[in-house]
């Protein structure tokens, strides 16, 4: 499953280097998504020596698989934050997101990245959904946004109402990463791909261990999605949510939206267009679920495809892909120094699928803090979110994770591994030699690997859509041969003789 953006991306546009030997840096950034590249550029603009270490390739995880709507109208985010915190905090979140949106648009203009200016819509299909939208509209207006109510929109199905905001934007996220990488390179920054951060001492100057060698740096920024190296804190305060995106070529008179739409009722649906040559493709996203906790991801993908064909009969699917983002317990992004690191290790995460702005919020906050010039909104945002300083764990999240942990181990202990290899495209976890073992068959190759997540011991589940092993606890994911794909783990799954 490859996204529209990664499929069209030319990897030679990213100026990568081998890891230089013997150099030290002011700031090392782990992670080559939007958070990592925007942070590296913002830091390098102030004259610091920066190295960016990416475990896989730039954009390989969430950013290259997003739907890339750059909007400050984000479903019912503002009213949710207002309810949870206050109007002032919602206003601060909006101010930060507006600054980030301006920063991205300015970057795109400077680097000639194509951007389509579009209206954003949050829409409802139920009466309670419309009620939530009324509350969103009221909050948006109270904060000075020029949002409006619509009874009907261009959507080709009945709705119970929508909130609209003009002049938002959409783009190809790999084009944005390409522009950031070019700017970082021109500022003397270094990008190393295939360099997974595996460890760091907790106090500066830091020595980092990576799969490409050691790196010395004064500061480290974890821009790794769920922060790696943080074994007890942030992964426990967030829930990893995975969802699908599909791109379609529609028949001549077929329907493609002009605006960018997101539903506020479940199951969440996201719609936009994507220019490709002379054509406008239809992009459909949705069927969000907690990573590793759905019975059949394949069935979810098929369900989304069926829904898309109802909108655009006869449409031809060109791409399908999936990605995950992290929902923070307190609804606000988590940005700041890791506990116990004396300010030398910073991290940013928890964007709740609104990272096109919030990744840049994090970049501006982190780069500003390093120069004691943090943006005005950061102190309020940080105080309200608890930053990364608090190890407080949301009771409900902890309880759910505990339940999943128990369920996984009990299930694996009860079932011995079947003697037959699983059929093509399937995987199974069972007991072998007293421990959970994960066996799968993909493209004719049967692999047996440890069935236990190396992060904090979750028992893995088979993802039949993406053919991966997914952890139901904090969202680490692994290829059938055990290679680490994403999440807070830093090692893969070892091979096992079943
Ligand atoms: C389906 C979907 C649709 C979305 N649509 C939108 C949208 O329309 N608008 C919007 O605003 N937001 C959207 N989002 C959210 C947005 O895409 C993400 O919040 C954002 O891309 C996160 O960027 P990131 O850089 O933090 O993470 P990532 O892009 O995941 O980057 C993290 C990088 O860190 C690397 N890494 C991990 N571990 C290590 C390590 N140990 N050492 C070195 N590198 C490491 C990974 O390989 C990865 O490349 C969507 C998210 C999803 C899942
Ligand atoms: S991701 Fe934490 S235990 Fe697997």
PDB file of C-alpha atoms and ligand atoms in Angstrom, residues 29-37 53-71 74 177 195-198 223-226 228-229 241-245 270 272 285-286 321-326 348-349 351-359 484-487 489-490, ligand 1:
ATOM      1  CA  UNK A  29      16.645  15.855  15.410  1.00  0.00           C
ATOM      2  CA  UNK A  30      15.393  12.252  15.274  1.00  0.00           C
ATOM      3  CA  UNK A  31      12.600  11.836  12.722  1.00  0.00           C
ATOM      4  CA  UNK A  32      12.200  13.020   9.144  1.00  0.00           C
ATOM      5  CA  UNK A  33       8.490  13.795   9.057  1.00  0.00           C
ATOM      6  CA  UNK A  34       7.006  17.300   9.143  1.00  0.00           C
ATOM      7  CA  UNK A  35       7.855  17.790  12.840  1.00  0.00           C
ATOM      8  CA  UNK A  36      11.493  16.819  12.355  1.00  0.00           C
ATOM      9  CA  UNK A  37      12.142  18.744   9.140  1.00  0.00           C
ATOM     10  CA  UNK A  53      18.492  11.328  11.719  1.00  0.00           C
ATOM     11  CA  UNK A  54      15.707   9.392  10.002  1.00  0.00           C
ATOM     12  CA  UNK A  55      15.231   5.682  10.761  1.00  0.00           C
ATOM     13  CA  UNK A  56      13.698   4.864   7.368  1.00  0.00           C
ATOM     14  CA  UNK A  57      13.355   7.479   4.618  1.00  0.00           C
ATOM     15  CA  UNK A  58      12.079  11.053   4.834  1.00  0.00           C
ATOM     16  CA  UNK A  59       8.258  11.066   4.947  1.00  0.00           C
ATOM     17  CA  UNK A  60       7.978   7.256   5.235  1.00  0.00           C
ATOM     18  CA  UNK A  61       5.550   7.199   8.170  1.00  0.00           C
ATOM     19  CA  UNK A  62       2.700   9.655   8.950  1.00  0.00           C
ATOM     20  CA  UNK A  63       3.679  12.688   6.861  1.00  0.00           C
ATOM     21  CA  UNK A  64       4.017  10.815   3.566  1.00  0.00           C
ATOM     22  CA  UNK A  65       0.682   9.115   4.255  1.00  0.00           C
ATOM     23  CA  UNK A  66      -1.435  12.017   5.470  1.00  0.00           C
ATOM     24  CA  UNK A  67      -4.341  13.706   3.681  1.00  0.00           C
ATOM     25  CA  UNK A  68      -2.513  17.053   3.989  1.00  0.00           C
ATOM     26  CA  UNK A  69      -5.249  19.588   4.691  1.00  0.00           C
ATOM     27  CA  UNK A  70      -3.714  22.714   6.160  1.00  0.00           C
ATOM     28  CA  UNK A  71      -6.634  24.181   8.046  1.00  0.00           C
ATOM     29  CA  UNK A  74     -10.411  20.971  12.420  1.00  0.00           C
ATOM     30  CA  UNK A 177       9.136  17.912   2.918  1.00  0.00           C
ATOM     31  CA  UNK A 195      19.816   6.066  11.000  1.00  0.00           C
ATOM     32  CA  UNK A 196      17.547   4.860  13.799  1.00  0.00           C
ATOM     33  CA  UNK A 197      18.135   6.450  17.190  1.00  0.00           C
ATOM     34  CA  UNK A 198      18.391   3.648  19.744  1.00  0.00           C
ATOM     35  CA  UNK A 223      10.290  14.075  16.321  1.00  0.00           C
ATOM     36  CA  UNK A 224       9.552  10.361  16.005  1.00  0.00           C
ATOM     37  CA  UNK A 225       5.726  10.365  16.230  1.00  0.00           C
ATOM     38  CA  UNK A 226       5.390   8.562  19.547  1.00  0.00           C
ATOM     39  CA  UNK A 228      11.174   6.819  21.380  1.00  0.00           C
ATOM     40  CA  UNK A 229      13.389   6.502  24.494  1.00  0.00           C
ATOM     41  CA  UNK A 241      -5.264   5.903  15.826  1.00  0.00           C
ATOM     42  CA  UNK A 242      -4.823   4.319  12.412  1.00  0.00           C
ATOM     43  CA  UNK A 243      -6.977   5.079   9.391  1.00  0.00           C
ATOM     44  CA  UNK A 244      -7.109   4.612   5.640  1.00  0.00           C
ATOM     45  CA  UNK A 245      -6.918   6.853   2.613  1.00  0.00           C
ATOM     46  CA  UNK A 270     -12.437  12.897   5.100  1.00  0.00           C
ATOM     47  CA  UNK A 272     -10.595  16.340  -0.728  1.00  0.00           C
ATOM     48  CA  UNK A 285     -10.132   8.948   4.153  1.00  0.00           C
ATOM     49  CA  UNK A 286     -11.651   7.263   7.175  1.00  0.00           C
ATOM     50  CA  UNK A 321      -2.731   3.514   2.080  1.00  0.00           C
ATOM     51  CA  UNK A 322      -2.925   3.783   5.862  1.00  0.00           C
ATOM     52  CA  UNK A 323      -1.252   5.771   8.605  1.00  0.00           C
ATOM     53  CA  UNK A 324      -1.537   6.532  12.283  1.00  0.00           C
ATOM     54  CA  UNK A 325      -1.377   9.549  14.513  1.00  0.00           C
ATOM     55  CA  UNK A 326      -1.552   9.921  18.279  1.00  0.00           C
ATOM     56  CA  UNK A 348       6.684  16.736  20.264  1.00  0.00           C
ATOM     57  CA  UNK A 349       3.716  14.516  19.575  1.00  0.00           C
ATOM     58  CA  UNK A 351      -1.490  16.067  17.103  1.00  0.00           C
ATOM     59  CA  UNK A 352      -4.745  14.083  16.873  1.00  0.00           C
ATOM     60  CA  UNK A 353      -4.575  13.983  13.045  1.00  0.00           C
ATOM     61  CA  UNK A 354      -4.068  17.740  12.738  1.00  0.00           C
ATOM     62  CA  UNK A 355      -0.301  17.682  12.377  1.00  0.00           C
ATOM     63  CA  UNK A 356       0.065  19.789   9.206  1.00  0.00           C
ATOM     64  CA  UNK A 357      -0.248  22.780  11.514  1.00  0.00           C
ATOM     65  CA  UNK A 358       0.620  21.248  14.908  1.00  0.00           C
ATOM     66  CA  UNK A 359       3.958  19.771  13.743  1.00  0.00           C
ATOM     67  CA  UNK A 484      10.386  -2.340  12.906  1.00  0.00           C
ATOM     68  CA  UNK A 485       8.068  -0.066  10.902  1.00  0.00           C
ATOM     69  CA  UNK A 486       6.908   2.583  13.381  1.00  0.00           C
ATOM     70  CA  UNK A 487       5.872   3.367  16.943  1.00  0.00           C
ATOM     71  CA  UNK A 489       9.752   0.573  19.965  1.00  0.00           C
ATOM     72  CA  UNK A 490      13.375   0.950  18.863  1.00  0.00           C
TER      73      UNK A 490
HETATM   74  C1  LIG B   1      -4.617   9.112   7.807  1.00  0.00           C
HETATM   75  C2  LIG B   1      -4.154  10.441   8.322  1.00  0.00           C
HETATM   76  C3  LIG B   1      -4.607  11.603   7.728  1.00  0.00           C
HETATM   77  C4  LIG B   1      -4.182  12.838   8.221  1.00  0.00           C
HETATM   78  N1  LIG B   1      -4.644  13.971   7.623  1.00  0.00           N
HETATM   79  C5  LIG B   1      -4.254  15.180   8.115  1.00  0.00           C
HETATM   80  C6  LIG B   1      -4.727  16.381   7.527  1.00  0.00           C
HETATM   81  O1  LIG B   1      -5.482  16.370   6.544  1.00  0.00           O
HETATM   82  N2  LIG B   1      -4.347  17.561   8.084  1.00  0.00           N
HETATM   83  C7  LIG B   1      -3.526  17.616   9.162  1.00  0.00           C
HETATM   84  O2  LIG B   1      -3.252  18.704   9.654  1.00  0.00           O
HETATM   85  N3  LIG B   1      -3.011  16.484   9.699  1.00  0.00           N
HETATM   86  C8  LIG B   1      -3.354  15.280   9.204  1.00  0.00           C
HETATM   87  N4  LIG B   1      -2.866  14.143   9.760  1.00  0.00           N
HETATM   88  C9  LIG B   1      -1.856  14.235  10.821  1.00  0.00           C
HETATM   89  C10 LIG B   1      -0.455  14.447  10.273  1.00  0.00           C
HETATM   90  O3  LIG B   1      -0.263  13.715   9.090  1.00  0.00           O
HETATM   91  C11 LIG B   1       0.554  13.999  11.322  1.00  0.00           C
HETATM   92  O4  LIG B   1       0.223  14.576  12.571  1.00  0.00           O
HETATM   93  C12 LIG B   1       1.958  14.452  10.963  1.00  0.00           C
HETATM   94  O5  LIG B   1       2.284  14.012   9.671  1.00  0.00           O
HETATM   95  C13 LIG B   1       2.942  13.917  11.991  1.00  0.00           C
HETATM   96  O6  LIG B   1       4.227  14.283  11.579  1.00  0.00           O
HETATM   97  P1  LIG B   1       5.479  13.799  12.412  1.00  0.00           P
HETATM   98  O7  LIG B   1       6.668  14.370  11.752  1.00  0.00           O
HETATM   99  O8  LIG B   1       5.288  14.105  13.850  1.00  0.00           O
HETATM  100  O9  LIG B   1       5.457  12.214  12.307  1.00  0.00           O
HETATM  101  P2  LIG B   1       5.986  11.288  11.113  1.00  0.00           P
HETATM  102  O10 LIG B   1       5.690  11.852   9.792  1.00  0.00           O
HETATM  103  O11 LIG B   1       5.491   9.922  11.427  1.00  0.00           O
HETATM  104  O12 LIG B   1       7.548  11.335  11.290  1.00  0.00           O
HETATM  105  C14 LIG B   1       8.229  10.639  12.313  1.00  0.00           C
HETATM  106  C15 LIG B   1       9.501  10.073  11.694  1.00  0.00           C
HETATM  107  O13 LIG B   1      10.331   9.583  12.728  1.00  0.00           O
HETATM  108  C16 LIG B   1      11.005   8.455  12.241  1.00  0.00           C
HETATM  109  N5  LIG B   1      11.469   7.694  13.397  1.00  0.00           N
HETATM  110  C17 LIG B   1      10.753   6.926  14.248  1.00  0.00           C
HETATM  111  N6  LIG B   1      11.553   6.393  15.194  1.00  0.00           N
HETATM  112  C18 LIG B   1      12.804   6.852  14.928  1.00  0.00           C
HETATM  113  C19 LIG B   1      14.060   6.657  15.559  1.00  0.00           C
HETATM  114  N7  LIG B   1      14.194   5.869  16.636  1.00  0.00           N
HETATM  115  N8  LIG B   1      15.153   7.278  15.037  1.00  0.00           N
HETATM  116  C20 LIG B   1      15.036   8.080  13.929  1.00  0.00           C
HETATM  117  N9  LIG B   1      13.856   8.283  13.298  1.00  0.00           N
HETATM  118  C21 LIG B   1      12.758   7.683  13.796  1.00  0.00           C
HETATM  119  C22 LIG B   1       9.964   7.727  11.425  1.00  0.00           C
HETATM  120  O14 LIG B   1      10.542   6.812  10.521  1.00  0.00           O
HETATM  121  C23 LIG B   1       9.230   8.890  10.774  1.00  0.00           C
HETATM  122  O15 LIG B   1       9.724   9.167   9.483  1.00  0.00           O
HETATM  123  C24 LIG B   1      -3.286  12.901   9.301  1.00  0.00           C
HETATM  124  C25 LIG B   1      -2.818  11.733   9.892  1.00  0.00           C
HETATM  125  C26 LIG B   1      -3.247  10.510   9.415  1.00  0.00           C
HETATM  126  C27 LIG B   1      -2.735   9.284  10.078  1.00  0.00           C
END
